[in-house]
Short mmCIF file of N, CA, C and O in Angstrom, two decimals:
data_model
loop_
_atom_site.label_atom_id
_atom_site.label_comp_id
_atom_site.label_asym_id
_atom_site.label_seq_id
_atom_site.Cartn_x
_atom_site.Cartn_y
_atom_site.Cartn_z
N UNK A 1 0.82 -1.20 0.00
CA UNK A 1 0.00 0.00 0.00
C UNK A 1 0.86 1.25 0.00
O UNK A 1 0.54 2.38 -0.37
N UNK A 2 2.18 0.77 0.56
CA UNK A 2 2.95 2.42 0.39
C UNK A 2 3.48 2.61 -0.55
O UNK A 2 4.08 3.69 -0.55
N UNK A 3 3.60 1.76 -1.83
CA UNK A 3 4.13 1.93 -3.03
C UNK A 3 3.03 3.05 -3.65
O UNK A 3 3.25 4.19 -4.04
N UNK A 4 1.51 2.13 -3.58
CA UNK A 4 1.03 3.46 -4.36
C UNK A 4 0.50 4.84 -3.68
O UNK A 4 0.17 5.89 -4.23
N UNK A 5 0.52 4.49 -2.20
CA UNK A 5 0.41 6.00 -2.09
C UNK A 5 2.20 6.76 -1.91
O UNK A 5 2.30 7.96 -1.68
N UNK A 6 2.98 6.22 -1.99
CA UNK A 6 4.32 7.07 -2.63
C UNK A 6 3.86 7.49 -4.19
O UNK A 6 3.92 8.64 -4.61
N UNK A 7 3.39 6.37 -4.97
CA UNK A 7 3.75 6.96 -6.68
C UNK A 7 2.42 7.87 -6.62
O UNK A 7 2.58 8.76 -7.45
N UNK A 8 1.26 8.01 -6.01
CA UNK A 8 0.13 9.03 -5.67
C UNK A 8 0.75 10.05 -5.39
O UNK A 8 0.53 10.96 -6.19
N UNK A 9 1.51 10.33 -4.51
CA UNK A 9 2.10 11.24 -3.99
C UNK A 9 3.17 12.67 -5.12
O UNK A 9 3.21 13.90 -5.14
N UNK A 10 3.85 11.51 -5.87
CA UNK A 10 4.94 11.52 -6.55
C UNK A 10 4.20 12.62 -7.79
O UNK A 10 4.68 13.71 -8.09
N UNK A 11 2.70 11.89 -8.50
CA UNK A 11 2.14 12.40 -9.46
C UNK A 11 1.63 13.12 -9.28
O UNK A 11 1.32 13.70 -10.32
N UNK A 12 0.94 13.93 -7.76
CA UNK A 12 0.07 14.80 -7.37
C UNK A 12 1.37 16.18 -7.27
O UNK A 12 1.09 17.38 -7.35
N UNK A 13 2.77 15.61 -7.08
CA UNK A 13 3.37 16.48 -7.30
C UNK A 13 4.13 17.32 -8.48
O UNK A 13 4.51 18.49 -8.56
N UNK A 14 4.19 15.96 -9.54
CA UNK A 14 4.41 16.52 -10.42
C UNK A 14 3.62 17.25 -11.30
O UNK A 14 4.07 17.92 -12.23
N UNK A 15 2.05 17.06 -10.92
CA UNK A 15 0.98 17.87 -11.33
C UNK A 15 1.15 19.17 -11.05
O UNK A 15 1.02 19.99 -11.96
N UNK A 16 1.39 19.48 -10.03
CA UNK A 16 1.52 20.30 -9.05
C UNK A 16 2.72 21.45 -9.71
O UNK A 16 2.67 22.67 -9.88
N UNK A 17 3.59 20.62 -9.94
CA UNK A 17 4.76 21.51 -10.62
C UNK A 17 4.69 22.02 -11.88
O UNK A 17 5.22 23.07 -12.23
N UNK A 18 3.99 21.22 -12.64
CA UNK A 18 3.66 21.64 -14.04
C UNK A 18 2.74 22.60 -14.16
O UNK A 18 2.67 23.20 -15.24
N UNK A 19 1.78 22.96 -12.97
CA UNK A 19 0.70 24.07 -13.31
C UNK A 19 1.91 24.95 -12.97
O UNK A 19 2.27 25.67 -13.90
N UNK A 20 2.61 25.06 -11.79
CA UNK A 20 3.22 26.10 -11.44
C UNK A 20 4.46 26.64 -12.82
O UNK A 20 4.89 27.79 -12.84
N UNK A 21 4.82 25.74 -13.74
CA UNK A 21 5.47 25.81 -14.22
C UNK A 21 4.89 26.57 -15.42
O UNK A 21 5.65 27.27 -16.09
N UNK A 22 3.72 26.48 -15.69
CA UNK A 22 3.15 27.10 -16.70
C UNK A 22 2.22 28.07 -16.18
O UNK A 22 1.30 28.49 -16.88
N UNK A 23 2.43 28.53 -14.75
CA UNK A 23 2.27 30.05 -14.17
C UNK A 23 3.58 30.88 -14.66
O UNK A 23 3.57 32.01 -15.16
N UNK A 24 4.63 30.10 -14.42
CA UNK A 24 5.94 31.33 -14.52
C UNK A 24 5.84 31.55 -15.94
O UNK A 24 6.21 32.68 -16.27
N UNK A 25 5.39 30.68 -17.06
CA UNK A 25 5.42 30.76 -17.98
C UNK A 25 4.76 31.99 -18.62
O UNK A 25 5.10 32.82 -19.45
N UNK A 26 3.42 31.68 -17.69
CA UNK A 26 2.26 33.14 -18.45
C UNK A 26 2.62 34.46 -17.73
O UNK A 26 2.22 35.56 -18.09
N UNK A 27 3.46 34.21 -16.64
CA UNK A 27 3.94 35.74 -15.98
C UNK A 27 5.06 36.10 -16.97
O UNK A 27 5.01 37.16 -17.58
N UNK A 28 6.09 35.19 -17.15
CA UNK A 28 7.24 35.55 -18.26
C UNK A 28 6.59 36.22 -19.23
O UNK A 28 6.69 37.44 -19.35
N UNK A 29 5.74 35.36 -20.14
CA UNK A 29 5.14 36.08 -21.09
C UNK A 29 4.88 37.62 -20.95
O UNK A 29 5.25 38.48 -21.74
N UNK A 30 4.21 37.79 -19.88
CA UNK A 30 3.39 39.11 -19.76
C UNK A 30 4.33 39.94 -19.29
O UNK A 30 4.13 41.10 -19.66
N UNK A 31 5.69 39.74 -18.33
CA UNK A 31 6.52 40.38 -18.10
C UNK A 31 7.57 40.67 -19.70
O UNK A 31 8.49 41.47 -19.57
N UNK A 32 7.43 40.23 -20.63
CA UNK A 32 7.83 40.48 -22.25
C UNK A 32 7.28 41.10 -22.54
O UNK A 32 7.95 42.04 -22.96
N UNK A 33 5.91 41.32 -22.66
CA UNK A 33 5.13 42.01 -23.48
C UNK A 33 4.93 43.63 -23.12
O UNK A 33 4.47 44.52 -23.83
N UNK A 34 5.53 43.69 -21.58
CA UNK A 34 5.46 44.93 -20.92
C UNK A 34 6.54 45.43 -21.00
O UNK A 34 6.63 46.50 -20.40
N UNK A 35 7.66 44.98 -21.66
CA UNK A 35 9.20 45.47 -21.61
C UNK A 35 9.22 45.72 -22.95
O UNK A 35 10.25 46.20 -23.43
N UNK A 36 8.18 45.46 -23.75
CA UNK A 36 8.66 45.70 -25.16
C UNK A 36 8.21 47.01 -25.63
O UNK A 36 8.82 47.92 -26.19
N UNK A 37 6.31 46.81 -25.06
CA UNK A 37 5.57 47.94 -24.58
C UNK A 37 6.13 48.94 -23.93
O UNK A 37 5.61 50.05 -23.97
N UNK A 38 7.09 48.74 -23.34
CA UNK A 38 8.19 50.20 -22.24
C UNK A 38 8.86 50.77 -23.33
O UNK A 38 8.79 51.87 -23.87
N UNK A 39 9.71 49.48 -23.57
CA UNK A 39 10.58 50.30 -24.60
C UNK A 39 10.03 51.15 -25.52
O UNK A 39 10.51 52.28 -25.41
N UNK A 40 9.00 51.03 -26.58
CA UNK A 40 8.09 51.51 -27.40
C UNK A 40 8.15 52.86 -26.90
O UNK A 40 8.53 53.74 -27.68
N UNK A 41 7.81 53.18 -25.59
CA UNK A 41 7.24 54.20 -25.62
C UNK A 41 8.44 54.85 -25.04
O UNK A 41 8.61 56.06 -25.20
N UNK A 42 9.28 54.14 -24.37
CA UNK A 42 10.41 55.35 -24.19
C UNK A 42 11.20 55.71 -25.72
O UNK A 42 11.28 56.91 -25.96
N UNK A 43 11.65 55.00 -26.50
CA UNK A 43 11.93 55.48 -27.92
C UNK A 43 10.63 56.66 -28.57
O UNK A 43 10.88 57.25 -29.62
N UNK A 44 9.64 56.84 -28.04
CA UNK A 44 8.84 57.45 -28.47
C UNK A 44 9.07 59.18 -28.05
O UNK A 44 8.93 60.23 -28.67
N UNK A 45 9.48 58.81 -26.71
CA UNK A 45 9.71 59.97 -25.71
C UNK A 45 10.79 60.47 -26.32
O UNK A 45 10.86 61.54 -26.93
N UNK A 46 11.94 59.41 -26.08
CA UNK A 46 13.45 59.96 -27.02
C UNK A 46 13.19 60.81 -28.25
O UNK A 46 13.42 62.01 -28.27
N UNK A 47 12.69 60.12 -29.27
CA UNK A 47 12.08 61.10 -30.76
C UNK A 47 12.11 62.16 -30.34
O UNK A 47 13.07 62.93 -30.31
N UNK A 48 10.18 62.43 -29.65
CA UNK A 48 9.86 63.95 -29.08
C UNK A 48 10.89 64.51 -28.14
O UNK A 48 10.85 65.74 -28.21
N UNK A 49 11.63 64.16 -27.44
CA UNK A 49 12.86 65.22 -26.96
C UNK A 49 13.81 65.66 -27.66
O UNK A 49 14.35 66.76 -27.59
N UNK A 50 14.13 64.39 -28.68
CA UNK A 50 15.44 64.95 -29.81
C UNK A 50 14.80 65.93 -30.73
O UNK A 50 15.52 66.84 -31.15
N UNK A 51 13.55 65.89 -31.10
CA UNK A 51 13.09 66.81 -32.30
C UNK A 51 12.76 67.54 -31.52
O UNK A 51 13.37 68.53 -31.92
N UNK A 52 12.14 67.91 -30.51
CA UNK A 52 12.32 69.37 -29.51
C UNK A 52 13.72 70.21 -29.32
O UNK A 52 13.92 71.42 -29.44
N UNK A 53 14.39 69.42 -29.06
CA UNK A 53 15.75 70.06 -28.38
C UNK A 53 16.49 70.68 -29.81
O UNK A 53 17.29 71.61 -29.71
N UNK A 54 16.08 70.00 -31.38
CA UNK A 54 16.49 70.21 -32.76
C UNK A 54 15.69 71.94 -33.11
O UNK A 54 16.22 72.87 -33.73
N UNK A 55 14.39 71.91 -32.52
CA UNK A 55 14.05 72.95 -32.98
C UNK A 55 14.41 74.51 -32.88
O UNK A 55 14.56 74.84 -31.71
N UNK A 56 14.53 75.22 -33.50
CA UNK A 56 14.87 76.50 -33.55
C UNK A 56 13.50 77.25 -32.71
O UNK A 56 12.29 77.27 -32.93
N UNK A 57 14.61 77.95 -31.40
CA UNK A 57 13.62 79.25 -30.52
C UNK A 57 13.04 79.63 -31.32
O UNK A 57 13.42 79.78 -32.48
N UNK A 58 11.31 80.00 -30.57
CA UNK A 58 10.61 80.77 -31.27
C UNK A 58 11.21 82.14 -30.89
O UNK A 58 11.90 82.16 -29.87
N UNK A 59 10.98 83.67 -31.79
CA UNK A 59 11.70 84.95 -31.92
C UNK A 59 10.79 85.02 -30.20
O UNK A 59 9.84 84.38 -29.74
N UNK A 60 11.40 85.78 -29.83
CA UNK A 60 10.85 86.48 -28.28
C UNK A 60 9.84 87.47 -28.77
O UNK A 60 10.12 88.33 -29.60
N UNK A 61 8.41 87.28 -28.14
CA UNK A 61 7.10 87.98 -28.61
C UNK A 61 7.55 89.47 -27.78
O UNK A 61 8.28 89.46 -26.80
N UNK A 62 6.90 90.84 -28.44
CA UNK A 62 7.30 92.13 -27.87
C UNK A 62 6.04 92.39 -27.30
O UNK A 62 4.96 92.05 -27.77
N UNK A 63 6.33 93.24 -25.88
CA UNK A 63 4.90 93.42 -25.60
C UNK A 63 4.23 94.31 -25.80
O UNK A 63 4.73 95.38 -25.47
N UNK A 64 3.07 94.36 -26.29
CA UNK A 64 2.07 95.48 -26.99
C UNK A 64 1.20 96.44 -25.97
O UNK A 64 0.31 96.17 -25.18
N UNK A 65 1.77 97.54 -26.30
CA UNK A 65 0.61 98.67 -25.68
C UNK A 65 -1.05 98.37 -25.51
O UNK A 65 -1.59 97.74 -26.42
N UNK A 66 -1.57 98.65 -24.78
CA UNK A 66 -2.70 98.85 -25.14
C UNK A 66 -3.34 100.16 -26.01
O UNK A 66 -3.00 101.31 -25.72
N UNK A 67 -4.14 99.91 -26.92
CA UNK A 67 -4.52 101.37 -27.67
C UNK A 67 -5.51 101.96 -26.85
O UNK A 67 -6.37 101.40 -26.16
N UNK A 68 -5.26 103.33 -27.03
CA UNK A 68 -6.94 104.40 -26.21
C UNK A 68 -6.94 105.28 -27.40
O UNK A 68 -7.78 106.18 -27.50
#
């Protein structure tokens, strides 16, 4: 009787490991998909700062009287 509740034992664990194993799996995944998604948008940021920092000052506005 302790043979099969050892190999019971044995399979309830390796069950056991395989869900867990295909938890890290779907967190990996999703931890990819959010690093790629980061990057994206920090290259996005980079662009808009390099073509900001490229642009030529606007002329300094003069300030206008009021008319009476």
């Amino acid at each position: 009787m302790s043979f099969w509740t050892d190999a019971l034992r044995a399979l309830q664990q390796v069950t056991l490991l395989q869900y867990k194993v295909e938890q890290a799996l779907t967190v990996a995944e999703e931890a990819r998909r959010h690093s790629i998604e980061t990057r994206e948008r920090l290259i996005q940021l980079e662009t808009l700062i390099d073509l900001a920092m490229k642009r030529p000052a606007p002329p300094p506005i003069q300030p206008q009287l009021p008319e009476n």
